[in-house]
């Protein structure tokens, strides 16, 4: 459903990133919508670069209830700032790559013109 391997789901559960998942009589994990919501959240946050330790801290705070709302919010604010800095770095890298590609394109066009000139003079 979320493109996460079975091993990753087991790891998330073992590390406490998602709550223990109910099992059927035959021992198969039976994910509820709430479980799936946690999987989706953790996958999204991991994709944004949050560390396992940061996510463990967040989940630990979540389990303590509403008295940790401010701490959880601050953790997310800090991670958002880190992600924004990373995006800025990626945008700068993208700009540099675009420039390099343009330089190569200019060189290719120049080489093609030179080849055409050589063909015409033969």
Short mmCIF file of N, CA and C in Angstrom, two decimals, residues 13-96:
data_model
loop_
_atom_site.label_atom_id
_atom_site.label_comp_id
_atom_site.label_asym_id
_atom_site.label_seq_id
_atom_site.Cartn_x
_atom_site.Cartn_y
_atom_site.Cartn_z
N UNK A 13 8.15 -1.39 13.58
CA UNK A 13 7.44 -1.88 14.76
C UNK A 13 8.42 -2.21 15.89
N UNK A 14 9.52 -2.88 15.56
CA UNK A 14 10.53 -3.26 16.55
C UNK A 14 11.13 -2.03 17.23
N UNK A 15 11.34 -0.96 16.45
CA UNK A 15 11.94 0.26 16.98
C UNK A 15 10.94 1.16 17.68
N UNK A 16 9.67 0.78 17.65
CA UNK A 16 8.65 1.57 18.32
C UNK A 16 8.19 2.78 17.52
N UNK A 17 8.47 2.79 16.22
CA UNK A 17 8.04 3.91 15.38
C UNK A 17 6.57 3.81 15.02
N UNK A 18 6.06 2.61 15.04
CA UNK A 18 4.62 2.39 14.89
C UNK A 18 4.20 1.52 16.06
N UNK A 19 2.96 1.63 16.47
CA UNK A 19 2.51 0.83 17.61
C UNK A 19 2.52 -0.66 17.26
N UNK A 20 2.57 -1.51 18.28
CA UNK A 20 2.50 -2.94 17.99
C UNK A 20 1.23 -3.24 17.18
N UNK A 21 1.41 -4.01 16.13
CA UNK A 21 0.30 -4.29 15.21
C UNK A 21 -0.41 -5.56 15.66
N UNK A 22 -1.74 -5.48 15.67
CA UNK A 22 -2.57 -6.64 16.02
C UNK A 22 -2.28 -7.78 15.05
N UNK A 23 -2.34 -9.00 15.55
CA UNK A 23 -2.11 -10.16 14.71
C UNK A 23 -3.36 -11.04 14.66
N UNK A 24 -3.52 -11.68 13.52
CA UNK A 24 -4.62 -12.62 13.37
C UNK A 24 -4.31 -13.89 14.15
N UNK A 25 -5.26 -14.79 14.23
CA UNK A 25 -5.04 -16.06 14.94
C UNK A 25 -3.86 -16.83 14.35
N UNK A 26 -3.64 -16.68 13.06
CA UNK A 26 -2.53 -17.40 12.42
C UNK A 26 -1.20 -16.64 12.54
N UNK A 27 -1.20 -15.49 13.21
CA UNK A 27 0.02 -14.77 13.47
C UNK A 27 0.37 -13.69 12.45
N UNK A 28 -0.49 -13.50 11.46
CA UNK A 28 -0.22 -12.46 10.45
C UNK A 28 -0.59 -11.10 11.02
N UNK A 29 0.22 -10.10 10.68
CA UNK A 29 -0.09 -8.74 11.13
C UNK A 29 -1.34 -8.25 10.41
N UNK A 30 -2.21 -7.60 11.18
CA UNK A 30 -3.48 -7.09 10.65
C UNK A 30 -3.51 -5.58 10.92
N UNK A 31 -3.05 -4.80 9.93
CA UNK A 31 -2.91 -3.36 10.09
C UNK A 31 -4.27 -2.66 10.06
N UNK A 32 -4.49 -1.81 11.06
CA UNK A 32 -5.69 -0.99 11.10
C UNK A 32 -5.41 0.30 10.31
N UNK A 33 -6.43 1.10 10.11
CA UNK A 33 -6.24 2.40 9.44
C UNK A 33 -5.30 3.28 10.26
N UNK A 34 -5.41 3.19 11.59
CA UNK A 34 -4.52 3.97 12.45
C UNK A 34 -3.07 3.51 12.27
N UNK A 35 -2.86 2.19 12.22
CA UNK A 35 -1.51 1.66 11.97
C UNK A 35 -0.98 2.18 10.63
N UNK A 36 -1.83 2.13 9.63
CA UNK A 36 -1.43 2.60 8.29
C UNK A 36 -1.11 4.08 8.30
N UNK A 37 -1.84 4.84 9.10
CA UNK A 37 -1.55 6.26 9.25
C UNK A 37 -0.15 6.49 9.82
N UNK A 38 0.22 5.67 10.81
CA UNK A 38 1.57 5.76 11.37
C UNK A 38 2.62 5.38 10.33
N UNK A 39 2.37 4.32 9.59
CA UNK A 39 3.32 3.89 8.55
C UNK A 39 3.51 5.02 7.54
N UNK A 40 2.41 5.60 7.11
CA UNK A 40 2.47 6.69 6.13
C UNK A 40 3.26 7.89 6.70
N UNK A 41 2.99 8.23 7.94
CA UNK A 41 3.69 9.35 8.58
C UNK A 41 5.19 9.08 8.67
N UNK A 42 5.56 7.90 9.16
CA UNK A 42 6.97 7.56 9.33
C UNK A 42 7.66 7.53 7.97
N UNK A 43 7.02 6.94 6.98
CA UNK A 43 7.61 6.88 5.64
C UNK A 43 7.83 8.30 5.10
N UNK A 44 6.85 9.15 5.26
CA UNK A 44 6.96 10.53 4.79
C UNK A 44 8.11 11.25 5.50
N UNK A 45 8.18 11.12 6.79
CA UNK A 45 9.22 11.80 7.56
C UNK A 45 10.61 11.25 7.23
N UNK A 46 10.72 9.93 7.05
CA UNK A 46 12.01 9.34 6.65
C UNK A 46 12.41 9.86 5.27
N UNK A 47 11.42 9.97 4.37
CA UNK A 47 11.69 10.50 3.05
C UNK A 47 12.18 11.93 3.08
N UNK A 48 11.78 12.66 4.11
CA UNK A 48 12.21 14.05 4.27
C UNK A 48 13.55 14.13 4.99
N UNK A 49 14.06 12.98 5.41
CA UNK A 49 15.39 12.95 6.01
C UNK A 49 15.43 12.92 7.53
N UNK A 50 14.28 12.80 8.18
CA UNK A 50 14.31 12.71 9.64
C UNK A 50 14.98 11.41 10.06
N UNK A 51 15.79 11.50 11.07
CA UNK A 51 16.51 10.32 11.55
C UNK A 51 15.57 9.41 12.35
N UNK A 52 15.99 8.17 12.48
CA UNK A 52 15.24 7.22 13.31
C UNK A 52 15.18 7.74 14.74
N UNK A 53 16.29 8.26 15.24
CA UNK A 53 16.31 8.77 16.63
C UNK A 53 15.31 9.92 16.81
N UNK A 54 15.24 10.82 15.84
CA UNK A 54 14.30 11.94 15.93
C UNK A 54 12.87 11.41 15.94
N UNK A 55 12.60 10.44 15.07
CA UNK A 55 11.26 9.87 15.02
C UNK A 55 10.92 9.10 16.29
N UNK A 56 11.90 8.43 16.86
CA UNK A 56 11.67 7.74 18.14
C UNK A 56 11.30 8.76 19.22
N UNK A 57 12.02 9.88 19.22
CA UNK A 57 11.72 10.93 20.20
C UNK A 57 10.30 11.46 20.00
N UNK A 58 9.93 11.70 18.74
CA UNK A 58 8.60 12.20 18.45
C UNK A 58 7.53 11.21 18.92
N UNK A 59 7.70 9.94 18.58
CA UNK A 59 6.71 8.92 18.97
C UNK A 59 6.65 8.79 20.49
N UNK A 60 7.81 8.85 21.14
CA UNK A 60 7.84 8.79 22.59
C UNK A 60 7.06 9.95 23.20
N UNK A 61 7.27 11.14 22.66
CA UNK A 61 6.52 12.30 23.13
C UNK A 61 5.03 12.14 22.87
N UNK A 62 4.68 11.62 21.70
CA UNK A 62 3.28 11.41 21.34
C UNK A 62 2.60 10.49 22.35
N UNK A 63 3.29 9.45 22.73
CA UNK A 63 2.73 8.46 23.67
C UNK A 63 2.46 9.08 25.04
N UNK A 64 3.15 10.16 25.36
CA UNK A 64 2.97 10.81 26.66
C UNK A 64 1.76 11.74 26.69
N UNK A 65 1.14 11.93 25.53
CA UNK A 65 -0.10 12.68 25.49
C UNK A 65 0.06 14.16 25.25
N UNK A 66 -1.03 14.87 25.54
CA UNK A 66 -1.14 16.28 25.18
C UNK A 66 -0.16 17.18 25.92
N UNK A 67 0.39 16.71 27.02
CA UNK A 67 1.34 17.57 27.74
C UNK A 67 2.64 17.77 26.96
N UNK A 68 2.81 17.00 25.87
CA UNK A 68 4.03 17.13 25.06
C UNK A 68 3.77 17.85 23.73
N UNK A 69 2.60 18.46 23.60
CA UNK A 69 2.26 19.12 22.33
C UNK A 69 3.30 20.16 21.91
N UNK A 70 3.72 21.00 22.84
CA UNK A 70 4.70 22.05 22.50
C UNK A 70 6.04 21.45 22.11
N UNK A 71 6.47 20.41 22.81
CA UNK A 71 7.74 19.77 22.46
C UNK A 71 7.66 19.12 21.09
N UNK A 72 6.56 18.47 20.80
CA UNK A 72 6.39 17.84 19.48
C UNK A 72 6.37 18.89 18.39
N UNK A 73 5.66 19.97 18.64
CA UNK A 73 5.60 21.05 17.65
C UNK A 73 7.00 21.61 17.41
N UNK A 74 7.76 21.84 18.48
CA UNK A 74 9.10 22.39 18.34
C UNK A 74 10.01 21.43 17.57
N UNK A 75 9.88 20.15 17.85
CA UNK A 75 10.67 19.16 17.13
C UNK A 75 10.37 19.24 15.64
N UNK A 76 9.10 19.35 15.30
CA UNK A 76 8.71 19.45 13.88
C UNK A 76 9.18 20.77 13.26
N UNK A 77 9.14 21.84 14.02
CA UNK A 77 9.63 23.13 13.53
C UNK A 77 11.12 23.04 13.23
N UNK A 78 11.87 22.44 14.16
CA UNK A 78 13.32 22.29 13.96
C UNK A 78 13.62 21.44 12.73
N UNK A 79 12.88 20.37 12.56
CA UNK A 79 13.10 19.49 11.41
C UNK A 79 12.70 20.19 10.11
N UNK A 80 11.65 21.01 10.17
CA UNK A 80 11.25 21.76 8.98
C UNK A 80 12.34 22.73 8.56
N UNK A 81 12.95 23.40 9.54
CA UNK A 81 14.03 24.35 9.24
C UNK A 81 15.21 23.61 8.62
N UNK A 82 15.55 22.45 9.15
CA UNK A 82 16.64 21.65 8.60
C UNK A 82 16.32 21.24 7.17
N UNK A 83 15.09 20.81 6.94
CA UNK A 83 14.67 20.40 5.60
C UNK A 83 14.70 21.59 4.63
N UNK A 84 14.28 22.76 5.08
CA UNK A 84 14.30 23.96 4.23
C UNK A 84 15.73 24.30 3.82
N UNK A 85 16.67 24.17 4.76
CA UNK A 85 18.09 24.41 4.42
C UNK A 85 18.57 23.40 3.38
N UNK A 86 18.16 22.16 3.56
CA UNK A 86 18.56 21.10 2.61
C UNK A 86 17.97 21.37 1.22
N UNK A 87 16.74 21.81 1.18
CA UNK A 87 16.11 22.13 -0.11
C UNK A 87 16.86 23.28 -0.78
N UNK A 88 17.26 24.28 -0.01
CA UNK A 88 18.05 25.39 -0.58
C UNK A 88 19.35 24.87 -1.18
N UNK A 89 20.00 23.96 -0.48
CA UNK A 89 21.24 23.37 -1.01
C UNK A 89 20.96 22.59 -2.29
N UNK A 90 19.87 21.84 -2.30
CA UNK A 90 19.52 21.08 -3.50
C UNK A 90 19.18 22.01 -4.67
N UNK A 91 18.50 23.10 -4.38
CA UNK A 91 18.17 24.06 -5.44
C UNK A 91 19.44 24.70 -6.02
N UNK A 92 20.40 24.99 -5.15
CA UNK A 92 21.67 25.54 -5.63
C UNK A 92 22.40 24.51 -6.49
N UNK A 93 22.38 23.27 -6.08
CA UNK A 93 23.00 22.20 -6.87
C UNK A 93 22.29 22.04 -8.20
N UNK A 94 20.99 22.09 -8.19
CA UNK A 94 20.21 21.98 -9.43
C UNK A 94 20.55 23.13 -10.39
N UNK A 95 20.66 24.32 -9.85
CA UNK A 95 21.03 25.48 -10.68
C UNK A 95 22.41 25.28 -11.30
N UNK A 96 23.33 24.79 -10.50
CA UNK A 96 24.68 24.55 -11.02
C UNK A 96 24.67 23.47 -12.11
#
